[in-house]
CSV table of N, CA and C in Angstrom, one decimal:
chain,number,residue,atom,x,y,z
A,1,UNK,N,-11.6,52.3,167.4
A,1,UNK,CA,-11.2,51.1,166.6
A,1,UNK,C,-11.5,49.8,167.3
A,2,UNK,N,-11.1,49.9,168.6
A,2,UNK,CA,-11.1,48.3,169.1
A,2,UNK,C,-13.1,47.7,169.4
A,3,UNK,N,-14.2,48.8,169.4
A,3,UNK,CA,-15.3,48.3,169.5
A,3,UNK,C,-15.6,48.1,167.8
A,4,UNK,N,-15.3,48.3,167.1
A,4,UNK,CA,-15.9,47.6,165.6
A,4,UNK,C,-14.8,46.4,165.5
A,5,UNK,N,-13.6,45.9,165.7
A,5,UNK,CA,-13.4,45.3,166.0
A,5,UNK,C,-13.9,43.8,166.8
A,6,UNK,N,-14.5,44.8,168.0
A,6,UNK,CA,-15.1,43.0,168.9
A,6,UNK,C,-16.6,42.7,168.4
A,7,UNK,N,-17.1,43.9,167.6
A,7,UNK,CA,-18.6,44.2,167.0
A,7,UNK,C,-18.2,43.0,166.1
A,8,UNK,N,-17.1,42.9,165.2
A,8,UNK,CA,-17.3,42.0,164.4
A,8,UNK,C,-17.2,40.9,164.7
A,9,UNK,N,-16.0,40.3,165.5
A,9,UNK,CA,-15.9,39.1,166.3
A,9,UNK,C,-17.3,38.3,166.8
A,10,UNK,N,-17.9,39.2,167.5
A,10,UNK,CA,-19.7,39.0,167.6
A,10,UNK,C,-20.4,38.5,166.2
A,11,UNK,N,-20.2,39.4,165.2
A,11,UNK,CA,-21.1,39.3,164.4
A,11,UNK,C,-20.5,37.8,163.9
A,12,UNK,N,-19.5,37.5,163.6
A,12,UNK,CA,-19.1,36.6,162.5
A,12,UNK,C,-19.3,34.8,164.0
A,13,UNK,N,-19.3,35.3,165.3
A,13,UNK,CA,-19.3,34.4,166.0
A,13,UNK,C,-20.9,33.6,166.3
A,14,UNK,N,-22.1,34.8,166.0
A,14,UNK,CA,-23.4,34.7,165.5
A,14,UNK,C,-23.5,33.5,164.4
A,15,UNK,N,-23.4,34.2,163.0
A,15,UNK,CA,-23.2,34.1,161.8
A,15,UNK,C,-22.7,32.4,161.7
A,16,UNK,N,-21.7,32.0,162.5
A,16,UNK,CA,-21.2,30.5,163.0
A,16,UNK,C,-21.9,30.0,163.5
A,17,UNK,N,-22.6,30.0,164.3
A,17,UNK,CA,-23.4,29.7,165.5
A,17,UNK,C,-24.0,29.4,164.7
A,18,UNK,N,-25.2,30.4,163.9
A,18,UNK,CA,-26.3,30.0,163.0
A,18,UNK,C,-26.1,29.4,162.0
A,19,UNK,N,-24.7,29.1,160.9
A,19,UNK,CA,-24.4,28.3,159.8
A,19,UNK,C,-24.2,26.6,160.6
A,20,UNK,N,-24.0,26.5,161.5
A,20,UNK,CA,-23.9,25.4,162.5
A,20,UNK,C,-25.1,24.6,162.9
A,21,UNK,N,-26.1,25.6,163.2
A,21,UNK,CA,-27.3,25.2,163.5
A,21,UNK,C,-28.4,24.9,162.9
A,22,UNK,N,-28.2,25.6,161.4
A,22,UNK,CA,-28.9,25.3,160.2
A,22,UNK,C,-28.4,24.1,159.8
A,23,UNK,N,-27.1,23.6,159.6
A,23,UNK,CA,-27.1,22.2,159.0
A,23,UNK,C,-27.1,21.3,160.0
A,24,UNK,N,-27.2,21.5,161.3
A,24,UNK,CA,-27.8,20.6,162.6
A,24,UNK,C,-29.2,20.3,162.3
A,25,UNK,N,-30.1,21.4,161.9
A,25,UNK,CA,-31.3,21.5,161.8
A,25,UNK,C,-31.6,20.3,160.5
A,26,UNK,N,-30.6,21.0,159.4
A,26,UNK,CA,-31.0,20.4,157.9
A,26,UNK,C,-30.8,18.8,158.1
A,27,UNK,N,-30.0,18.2,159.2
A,27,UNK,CA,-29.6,16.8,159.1
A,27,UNK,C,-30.5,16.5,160.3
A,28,UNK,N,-31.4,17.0,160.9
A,28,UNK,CA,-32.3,16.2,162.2
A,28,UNK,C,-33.2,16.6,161.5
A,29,UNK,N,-33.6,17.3,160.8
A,29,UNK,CA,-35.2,17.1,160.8
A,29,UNK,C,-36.0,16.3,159.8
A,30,UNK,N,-35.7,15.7,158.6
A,30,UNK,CA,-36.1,14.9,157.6
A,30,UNK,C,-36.5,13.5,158.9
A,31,UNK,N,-37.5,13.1,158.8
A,31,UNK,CA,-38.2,11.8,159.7
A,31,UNK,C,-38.4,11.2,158.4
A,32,UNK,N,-37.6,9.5,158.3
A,32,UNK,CA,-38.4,8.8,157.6
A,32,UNK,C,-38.6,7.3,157.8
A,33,UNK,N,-39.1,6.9,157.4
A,33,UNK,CA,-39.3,5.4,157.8
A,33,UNK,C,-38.9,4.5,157.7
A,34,UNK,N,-38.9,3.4,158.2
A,34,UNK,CA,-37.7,2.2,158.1
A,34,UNK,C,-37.3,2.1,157.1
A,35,UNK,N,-36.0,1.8,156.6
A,35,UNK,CA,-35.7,1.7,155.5
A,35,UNK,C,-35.9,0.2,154.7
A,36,UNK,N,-37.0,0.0,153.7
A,36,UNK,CA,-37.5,-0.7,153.2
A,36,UNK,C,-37.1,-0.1,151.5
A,37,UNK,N,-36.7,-0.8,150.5
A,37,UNK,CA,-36.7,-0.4,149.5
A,37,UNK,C,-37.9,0.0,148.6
A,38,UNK,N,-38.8,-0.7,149.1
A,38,UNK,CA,-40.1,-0.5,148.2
A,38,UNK,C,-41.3,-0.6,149.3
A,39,UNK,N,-42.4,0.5,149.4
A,39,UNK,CA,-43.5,-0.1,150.0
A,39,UNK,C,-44.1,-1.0,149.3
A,40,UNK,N,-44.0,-2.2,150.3
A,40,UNK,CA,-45.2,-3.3,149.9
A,40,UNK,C,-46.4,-3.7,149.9
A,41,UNK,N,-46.9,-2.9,148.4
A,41,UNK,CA,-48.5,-3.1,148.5
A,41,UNK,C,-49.0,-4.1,148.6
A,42,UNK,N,-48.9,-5.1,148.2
A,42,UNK,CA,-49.2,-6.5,147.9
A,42,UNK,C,-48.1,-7.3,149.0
A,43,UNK,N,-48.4,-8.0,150.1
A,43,UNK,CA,-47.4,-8.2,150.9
A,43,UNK,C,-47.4,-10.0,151.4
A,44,UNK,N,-48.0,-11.0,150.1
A,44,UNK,CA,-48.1,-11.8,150.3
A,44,UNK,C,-46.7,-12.6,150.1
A,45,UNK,N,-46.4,-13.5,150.7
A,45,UNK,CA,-45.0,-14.4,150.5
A,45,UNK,C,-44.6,-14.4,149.4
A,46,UNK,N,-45.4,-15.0,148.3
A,46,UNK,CA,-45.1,-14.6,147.1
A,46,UNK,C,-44.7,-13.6,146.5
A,47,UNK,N,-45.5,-12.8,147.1
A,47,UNK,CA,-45.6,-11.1,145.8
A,47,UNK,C,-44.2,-10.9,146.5
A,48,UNK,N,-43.9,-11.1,147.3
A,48,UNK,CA,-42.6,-10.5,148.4
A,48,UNK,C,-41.4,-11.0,147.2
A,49,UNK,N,-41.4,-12.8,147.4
A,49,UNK,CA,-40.5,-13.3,146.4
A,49,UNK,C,-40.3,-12.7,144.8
A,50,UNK,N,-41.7,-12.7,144.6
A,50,UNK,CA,-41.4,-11.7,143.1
A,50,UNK,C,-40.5,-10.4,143.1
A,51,UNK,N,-40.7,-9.7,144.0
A,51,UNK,CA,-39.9,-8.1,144.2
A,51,UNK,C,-38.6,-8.8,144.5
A,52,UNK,N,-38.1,-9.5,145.5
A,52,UNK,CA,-36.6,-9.6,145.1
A,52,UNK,C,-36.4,-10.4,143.8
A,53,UNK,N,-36.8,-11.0,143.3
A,53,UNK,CA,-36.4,-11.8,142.0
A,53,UNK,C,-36.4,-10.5,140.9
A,54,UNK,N,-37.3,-9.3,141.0
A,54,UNK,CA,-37.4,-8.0,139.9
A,54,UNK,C,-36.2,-7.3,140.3
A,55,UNK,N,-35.4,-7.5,141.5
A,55,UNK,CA,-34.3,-7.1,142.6
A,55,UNK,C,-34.8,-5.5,143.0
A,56,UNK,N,-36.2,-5.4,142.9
A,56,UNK,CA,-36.6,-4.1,144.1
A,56,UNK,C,-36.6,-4.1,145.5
A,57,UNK,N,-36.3,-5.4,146.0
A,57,UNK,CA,-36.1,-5.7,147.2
A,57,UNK,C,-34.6,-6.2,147.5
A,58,UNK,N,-34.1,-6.5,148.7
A,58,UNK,CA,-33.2,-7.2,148.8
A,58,UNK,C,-33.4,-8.1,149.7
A,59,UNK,N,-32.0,-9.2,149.9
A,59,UNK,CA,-33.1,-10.3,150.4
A,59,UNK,C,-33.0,-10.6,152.3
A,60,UNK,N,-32.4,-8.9,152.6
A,60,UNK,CA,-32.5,-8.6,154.1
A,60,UNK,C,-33.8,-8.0,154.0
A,61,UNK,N,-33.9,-7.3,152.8
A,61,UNK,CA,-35.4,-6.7,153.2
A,61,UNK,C,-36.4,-8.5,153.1
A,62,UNK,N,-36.4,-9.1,152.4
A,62,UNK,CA,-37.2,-10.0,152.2
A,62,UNK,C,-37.3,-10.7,154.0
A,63,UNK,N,-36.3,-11.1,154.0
A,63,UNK,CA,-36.1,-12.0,155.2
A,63,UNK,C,-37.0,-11.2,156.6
A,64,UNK,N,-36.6,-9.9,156.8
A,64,UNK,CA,-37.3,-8.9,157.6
A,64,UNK,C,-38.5,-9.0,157.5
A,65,UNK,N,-39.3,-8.7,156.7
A,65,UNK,CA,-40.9,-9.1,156.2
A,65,UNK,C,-41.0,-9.9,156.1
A,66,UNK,N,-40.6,-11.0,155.5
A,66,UNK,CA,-41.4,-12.3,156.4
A,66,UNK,C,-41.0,-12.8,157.6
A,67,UNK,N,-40.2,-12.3,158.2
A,67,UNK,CA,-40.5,-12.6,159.9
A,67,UNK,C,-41.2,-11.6,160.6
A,68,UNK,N,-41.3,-10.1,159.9
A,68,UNK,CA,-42.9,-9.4,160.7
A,68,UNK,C,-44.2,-10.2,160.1
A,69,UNK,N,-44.3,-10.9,159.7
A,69,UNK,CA,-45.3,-11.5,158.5
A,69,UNK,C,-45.1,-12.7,159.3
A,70,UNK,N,-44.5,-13.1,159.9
A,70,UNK,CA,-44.6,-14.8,160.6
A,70,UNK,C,-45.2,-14.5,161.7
A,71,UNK,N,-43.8,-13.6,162.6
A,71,UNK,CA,-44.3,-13.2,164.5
A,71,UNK,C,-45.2,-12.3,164.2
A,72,UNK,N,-45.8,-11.0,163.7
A,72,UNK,CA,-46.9,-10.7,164.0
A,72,UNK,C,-46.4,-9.5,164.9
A,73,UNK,N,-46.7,-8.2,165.0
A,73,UNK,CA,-46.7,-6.8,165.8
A,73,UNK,C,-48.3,-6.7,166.6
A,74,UNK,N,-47.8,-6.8,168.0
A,74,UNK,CA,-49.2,-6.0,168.7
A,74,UNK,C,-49.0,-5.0,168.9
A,75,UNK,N,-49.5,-4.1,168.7
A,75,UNK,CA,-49.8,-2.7,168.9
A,75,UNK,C,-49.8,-2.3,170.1
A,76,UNK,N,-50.4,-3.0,170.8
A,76,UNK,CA,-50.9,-2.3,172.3
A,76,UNK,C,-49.9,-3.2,173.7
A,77,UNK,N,-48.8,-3.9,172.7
A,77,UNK,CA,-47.7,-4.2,173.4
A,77,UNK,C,-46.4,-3.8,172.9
A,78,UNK,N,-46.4,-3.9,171.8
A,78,UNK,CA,-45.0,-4.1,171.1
A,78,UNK,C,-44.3,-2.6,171.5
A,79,UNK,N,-42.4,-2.3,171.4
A,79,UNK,CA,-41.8,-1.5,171.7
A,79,UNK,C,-41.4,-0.2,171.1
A,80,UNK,N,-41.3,0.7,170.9
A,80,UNK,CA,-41.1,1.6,169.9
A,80,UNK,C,-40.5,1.3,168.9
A,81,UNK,N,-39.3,0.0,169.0
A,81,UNK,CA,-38.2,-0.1,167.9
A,81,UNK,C,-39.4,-1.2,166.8
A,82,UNK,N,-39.5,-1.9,167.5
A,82,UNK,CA,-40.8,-3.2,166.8
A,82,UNK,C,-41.5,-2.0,166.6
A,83,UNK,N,-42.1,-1.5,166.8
A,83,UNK,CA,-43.1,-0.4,166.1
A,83,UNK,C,-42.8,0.6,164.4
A,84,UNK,N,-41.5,0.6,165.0
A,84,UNK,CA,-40.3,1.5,164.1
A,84,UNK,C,-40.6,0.7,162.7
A,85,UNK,N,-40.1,-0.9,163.3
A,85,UNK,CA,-40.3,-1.4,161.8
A,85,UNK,C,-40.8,-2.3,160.8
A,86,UNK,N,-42.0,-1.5,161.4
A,86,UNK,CA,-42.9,-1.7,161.0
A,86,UNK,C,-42.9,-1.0,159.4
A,87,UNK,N,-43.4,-1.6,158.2
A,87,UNK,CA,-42.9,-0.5,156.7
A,87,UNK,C,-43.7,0.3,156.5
A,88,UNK,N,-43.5,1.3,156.3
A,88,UNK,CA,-43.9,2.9,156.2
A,88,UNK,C,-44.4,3.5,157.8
A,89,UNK,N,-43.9,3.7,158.8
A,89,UNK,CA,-44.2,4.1,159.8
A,89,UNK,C,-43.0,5.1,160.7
A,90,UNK,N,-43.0,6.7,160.4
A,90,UNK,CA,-42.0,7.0,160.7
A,90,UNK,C,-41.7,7.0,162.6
A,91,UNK,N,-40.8,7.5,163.0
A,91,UNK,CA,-40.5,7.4,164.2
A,91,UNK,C,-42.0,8.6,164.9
A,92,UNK,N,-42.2,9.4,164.3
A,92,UNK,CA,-43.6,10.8,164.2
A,92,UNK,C,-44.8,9.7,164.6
A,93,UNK,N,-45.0,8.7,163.8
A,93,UNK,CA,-46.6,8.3,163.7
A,93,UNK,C,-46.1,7.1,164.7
A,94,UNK,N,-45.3,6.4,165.2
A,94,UNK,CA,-45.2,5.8,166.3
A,94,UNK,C,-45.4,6.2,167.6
A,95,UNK,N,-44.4,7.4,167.6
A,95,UNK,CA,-45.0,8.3,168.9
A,95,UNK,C,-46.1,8.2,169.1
A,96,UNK,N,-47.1,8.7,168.1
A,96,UNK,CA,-48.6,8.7,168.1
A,96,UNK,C,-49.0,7.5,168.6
A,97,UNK,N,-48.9,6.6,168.0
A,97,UNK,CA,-49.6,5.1,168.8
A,97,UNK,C,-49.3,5.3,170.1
A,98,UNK,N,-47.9,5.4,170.3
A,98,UNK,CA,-47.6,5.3,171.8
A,98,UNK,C,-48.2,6.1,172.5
A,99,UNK,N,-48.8,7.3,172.3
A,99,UNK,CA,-48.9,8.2,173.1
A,99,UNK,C,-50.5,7.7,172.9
A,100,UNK,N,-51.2,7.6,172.1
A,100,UNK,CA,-52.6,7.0,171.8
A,100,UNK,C,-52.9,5.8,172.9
A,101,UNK,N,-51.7,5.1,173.3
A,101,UNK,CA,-52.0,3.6,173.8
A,101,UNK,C,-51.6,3.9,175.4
A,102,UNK,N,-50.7,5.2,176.0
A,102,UNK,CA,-50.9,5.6,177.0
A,102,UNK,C,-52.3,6.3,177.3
A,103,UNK,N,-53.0,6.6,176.8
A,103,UNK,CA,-54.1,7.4,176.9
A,103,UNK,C,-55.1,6.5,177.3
A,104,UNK,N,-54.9,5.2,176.9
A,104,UNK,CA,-56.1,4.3,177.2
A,104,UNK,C,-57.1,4.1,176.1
A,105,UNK,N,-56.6,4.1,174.9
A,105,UNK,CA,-57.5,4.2,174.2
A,105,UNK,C,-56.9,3.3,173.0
A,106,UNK,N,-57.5,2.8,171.9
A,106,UNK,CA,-57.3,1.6,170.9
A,106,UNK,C,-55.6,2.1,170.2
A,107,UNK,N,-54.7,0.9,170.5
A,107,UNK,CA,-53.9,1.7,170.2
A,107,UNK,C,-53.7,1.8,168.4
A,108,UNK,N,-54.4,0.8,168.2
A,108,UNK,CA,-54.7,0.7,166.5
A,108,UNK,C,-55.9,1.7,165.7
A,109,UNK,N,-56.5,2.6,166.9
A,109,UNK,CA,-57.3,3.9,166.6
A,109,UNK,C,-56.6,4.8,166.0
A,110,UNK,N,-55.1,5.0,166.2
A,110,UNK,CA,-54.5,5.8,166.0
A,110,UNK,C,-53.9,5.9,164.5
A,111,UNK,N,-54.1,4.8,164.0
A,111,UNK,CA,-53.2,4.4,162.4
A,111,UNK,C,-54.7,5.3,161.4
A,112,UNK,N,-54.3,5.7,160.8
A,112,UNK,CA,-55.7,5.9,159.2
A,112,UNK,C,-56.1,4.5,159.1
A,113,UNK,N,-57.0,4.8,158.1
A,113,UNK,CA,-57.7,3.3,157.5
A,113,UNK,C,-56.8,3.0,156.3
A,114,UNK,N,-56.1,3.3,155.6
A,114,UNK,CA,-55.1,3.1,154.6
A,114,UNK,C,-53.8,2.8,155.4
A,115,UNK,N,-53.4,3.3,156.3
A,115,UNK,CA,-52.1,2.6,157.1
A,115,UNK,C,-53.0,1.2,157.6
A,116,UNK,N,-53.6,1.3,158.3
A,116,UNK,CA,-54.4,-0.5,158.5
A,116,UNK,C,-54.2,-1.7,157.6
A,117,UNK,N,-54.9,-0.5,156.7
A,117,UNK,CA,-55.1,-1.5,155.9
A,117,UNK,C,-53.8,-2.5,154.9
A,118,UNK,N,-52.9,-1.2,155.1
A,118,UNK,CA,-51.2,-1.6,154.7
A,118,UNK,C,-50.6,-2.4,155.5
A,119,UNK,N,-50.9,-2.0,157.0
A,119,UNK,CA,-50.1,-3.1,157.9
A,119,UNK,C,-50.8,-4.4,158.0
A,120,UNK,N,-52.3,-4.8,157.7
A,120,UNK,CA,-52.7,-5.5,158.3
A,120,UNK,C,-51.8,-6.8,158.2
A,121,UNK,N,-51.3,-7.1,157.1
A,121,UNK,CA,-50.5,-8.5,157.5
A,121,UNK,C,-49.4,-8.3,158.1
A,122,UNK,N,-48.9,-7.2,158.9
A,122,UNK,CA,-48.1,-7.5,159.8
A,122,UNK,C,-48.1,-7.4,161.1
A,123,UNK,N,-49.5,-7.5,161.2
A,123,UNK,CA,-50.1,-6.9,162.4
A,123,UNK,C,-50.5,-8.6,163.4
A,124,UNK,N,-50.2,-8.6,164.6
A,124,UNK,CA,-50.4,-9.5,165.5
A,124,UNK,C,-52.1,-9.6,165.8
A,125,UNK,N,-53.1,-10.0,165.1
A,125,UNK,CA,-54.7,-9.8,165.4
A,125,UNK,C,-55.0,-11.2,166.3
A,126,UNK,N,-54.5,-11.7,166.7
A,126,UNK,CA,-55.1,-12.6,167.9
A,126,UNK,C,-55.9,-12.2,168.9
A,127,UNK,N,-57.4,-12.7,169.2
A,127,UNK,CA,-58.0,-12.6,170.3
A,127,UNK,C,-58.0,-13.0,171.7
A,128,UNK,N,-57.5,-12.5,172.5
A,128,UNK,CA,-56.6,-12.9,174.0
A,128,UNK,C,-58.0,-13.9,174.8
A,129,UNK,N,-57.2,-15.3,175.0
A,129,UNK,CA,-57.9,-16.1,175.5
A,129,UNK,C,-58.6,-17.0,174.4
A,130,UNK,N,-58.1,-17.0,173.0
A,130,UNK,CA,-58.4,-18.0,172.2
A,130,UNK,C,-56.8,-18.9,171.6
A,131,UNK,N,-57.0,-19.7,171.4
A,131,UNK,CA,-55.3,-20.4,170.9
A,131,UNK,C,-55.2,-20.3,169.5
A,132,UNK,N,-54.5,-19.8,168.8
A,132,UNK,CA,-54.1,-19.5,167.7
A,132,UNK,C,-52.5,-19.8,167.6
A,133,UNK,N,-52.0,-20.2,166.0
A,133,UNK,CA,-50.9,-19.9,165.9
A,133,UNK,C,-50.6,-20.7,164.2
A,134,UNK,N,-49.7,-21.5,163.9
A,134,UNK,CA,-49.3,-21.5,162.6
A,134,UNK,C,-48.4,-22.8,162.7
A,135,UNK,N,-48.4,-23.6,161.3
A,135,UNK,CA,-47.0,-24.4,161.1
A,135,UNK,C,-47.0,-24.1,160.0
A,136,UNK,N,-45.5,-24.8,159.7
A,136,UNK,CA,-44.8,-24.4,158.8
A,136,UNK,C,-44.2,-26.3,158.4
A,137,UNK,N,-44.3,-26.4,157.1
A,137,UNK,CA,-43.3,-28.2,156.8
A,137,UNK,C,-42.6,-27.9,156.0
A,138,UNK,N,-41.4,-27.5,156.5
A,138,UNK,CA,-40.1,-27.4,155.5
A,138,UNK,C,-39.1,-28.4,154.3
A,139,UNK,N,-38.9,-28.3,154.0
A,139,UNK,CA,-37.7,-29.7,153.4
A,139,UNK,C,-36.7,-29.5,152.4
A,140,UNK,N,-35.6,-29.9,152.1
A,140,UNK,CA,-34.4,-28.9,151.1
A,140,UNK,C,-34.2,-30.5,150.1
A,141,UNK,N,-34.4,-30.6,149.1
A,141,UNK,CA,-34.1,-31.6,148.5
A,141,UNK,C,-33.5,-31.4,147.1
A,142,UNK,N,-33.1,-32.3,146.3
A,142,UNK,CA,-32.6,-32.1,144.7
A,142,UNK,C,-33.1,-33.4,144.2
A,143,UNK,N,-32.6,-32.8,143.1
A,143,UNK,CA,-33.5,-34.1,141.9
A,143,UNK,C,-32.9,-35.5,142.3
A,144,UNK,N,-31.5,-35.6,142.2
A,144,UNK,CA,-31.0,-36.1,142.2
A,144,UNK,C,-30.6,-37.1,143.5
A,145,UNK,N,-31.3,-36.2,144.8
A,145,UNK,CA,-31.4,-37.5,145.7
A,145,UNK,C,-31.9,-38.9,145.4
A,146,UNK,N,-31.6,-39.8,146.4
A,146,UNK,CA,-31.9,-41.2,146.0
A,146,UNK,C,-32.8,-41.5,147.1
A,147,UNK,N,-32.8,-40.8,148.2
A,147,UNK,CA,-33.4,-40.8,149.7
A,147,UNK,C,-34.6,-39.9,150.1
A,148,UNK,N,-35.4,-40.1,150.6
A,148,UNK,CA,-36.6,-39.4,150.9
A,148,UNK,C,-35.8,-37.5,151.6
A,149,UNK,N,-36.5,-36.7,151.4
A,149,UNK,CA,-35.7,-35.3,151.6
A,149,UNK,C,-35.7,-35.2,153.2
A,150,UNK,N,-34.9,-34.5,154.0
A,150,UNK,CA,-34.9,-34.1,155.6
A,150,UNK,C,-36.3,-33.5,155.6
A,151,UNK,N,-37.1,-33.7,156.5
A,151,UNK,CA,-38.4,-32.9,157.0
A,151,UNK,C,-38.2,-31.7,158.1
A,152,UNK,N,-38.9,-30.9,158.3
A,152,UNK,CA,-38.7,-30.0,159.7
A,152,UNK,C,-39.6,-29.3,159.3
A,153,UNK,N,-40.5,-29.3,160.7
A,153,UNK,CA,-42.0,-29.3,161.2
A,153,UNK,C,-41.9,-28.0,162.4
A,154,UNK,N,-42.1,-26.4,161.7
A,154,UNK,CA,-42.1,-25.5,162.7
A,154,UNK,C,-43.1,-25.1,163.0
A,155,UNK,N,-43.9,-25.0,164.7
A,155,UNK,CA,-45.4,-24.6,164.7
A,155,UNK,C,-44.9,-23.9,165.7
A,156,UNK,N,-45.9,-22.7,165.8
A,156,UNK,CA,-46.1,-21.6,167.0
A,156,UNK,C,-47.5,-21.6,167.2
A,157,UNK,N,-47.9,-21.4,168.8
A,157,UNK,CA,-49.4,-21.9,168.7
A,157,UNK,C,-49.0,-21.0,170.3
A,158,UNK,N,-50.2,-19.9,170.5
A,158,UNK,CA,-50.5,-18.6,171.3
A,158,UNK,C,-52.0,-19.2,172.0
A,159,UNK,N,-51.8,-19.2,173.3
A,159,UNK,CA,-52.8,-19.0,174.4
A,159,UNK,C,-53.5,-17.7,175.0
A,160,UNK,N,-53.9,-17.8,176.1
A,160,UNK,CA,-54.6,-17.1,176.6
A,160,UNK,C,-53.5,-16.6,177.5
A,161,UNK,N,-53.1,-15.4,178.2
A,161,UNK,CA,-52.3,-14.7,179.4
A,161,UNK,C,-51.0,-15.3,178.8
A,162,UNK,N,-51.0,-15.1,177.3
A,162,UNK,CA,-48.9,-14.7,176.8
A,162,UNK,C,-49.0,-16.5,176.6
A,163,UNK,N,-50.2,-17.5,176.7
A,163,UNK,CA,-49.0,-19.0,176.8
A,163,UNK,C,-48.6,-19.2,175.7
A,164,UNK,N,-47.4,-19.9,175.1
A,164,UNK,CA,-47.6,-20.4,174.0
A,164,UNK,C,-46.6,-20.9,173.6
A,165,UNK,N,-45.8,-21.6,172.8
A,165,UNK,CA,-45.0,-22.5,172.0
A,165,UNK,C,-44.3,-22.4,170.9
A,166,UNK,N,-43.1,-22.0,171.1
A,166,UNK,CA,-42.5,-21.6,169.2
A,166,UNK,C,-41.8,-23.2,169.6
C-alpha cells in the first residue's frame, strides 16, 4: 500500500511541476514589439498628427515618435532599450543587430529591406565628420493677442567625433 501511495505523490508532484511550467512557458514566450498602437506606415509629422486626431494613436505614442523622428537612432551605437523602441522591432530582431554589430559587420545589414525601409525616418543617417543637424521656430499665440507671439528657436547641429549642440 504505502509504494502506490508515494507512486502517486510523484506522479501528481510531476503533473505540478509541468502545469507550472507550461504557463511559465505560455507567459515567456510570445516576443512582441514596442508597444505602439498602430504601425506607422506613413511616419511623417503630419500623417502622425492625423492618427491621433482618428484616435489610433495616443498622444504618448505621438510624443514618442516624434522625438525618435527628432533625435534619430544609430544603429551601430545606440543601446538595446533605444533599439527596443524602435516601432515594430521585437526584443528577437534587436539581438540580431547586436549580435550583427559585434561581428563587425553593417549593423543596419541586419534589418530586411522592408524593415529599412519602415525605420528609415527613425534612423540617425548622418555621415561622421560632416555637420548636420536641424531647427525648429516655435511660437504659442491666439487670435486675440494684441502683442507679437513669444518665439523659441530650437537647433541641434552634429559634428565630426560626437561634437555637437542641442
Amino acid at each position: 500500500m504505502v509504494p502506490d501511495v508515494h507512486k502517486a505523490r510523484c506522479v501528481r508532484r510531476v503533473l505540478w511541476v509541468g502545469w507550472c511550467l507550461g504557463w511559465w512557458l505560455a507567459g515567456a514566450l510570445p516576443v512582441h514589439a514596442a508597444p505602439y498602437e498602430v504601425e506607422p506606415e506613413s511616419v511623417g509629422a503630419q500623417d502622425l498628427l492625423a492618427l491621433v486626431e482618428e484616435g489610433a494613436i495616443s498622444a504618448e505614442t505621438l510624443s514618442a515618435l516624434l522625438a525618435l523622428r527628432r533625435t534619430g537612432v544609430d544603429l551601430g551605437l545606440a543601446s538595446r532599450a533605444s533599439l527596443y523602441g524602435l516601432p515594430g522591432l521585437t526584443y528577437s530582431d534587436v539581438d540580431v543587430l547586436l549580435r550583427s554589430r559585434g561581428e563587425g559587420s553593417a549593423a543596419g545589414g541586419a534589418l530586411t529591406e522592408a524593415a529599412s525601409r519602415r525605420l528609415a525616418p527613425f534612423l540617425d543617417g548622418r555621415t561622421p565628420g560632416r555637420l548636420s543637424g536641424d531647427a525648429r521656430l516655435m511660437m504659442a499665440f491666439a487670435a486675440s493677442d494684441g502683442l507679437p507671439p513669444p518665439l523659441a528657436l530650437q537647433v541641434r547641429a552634429g559634428g565630426s567625433r560626437g561634437f555637437g549642440w542641442d
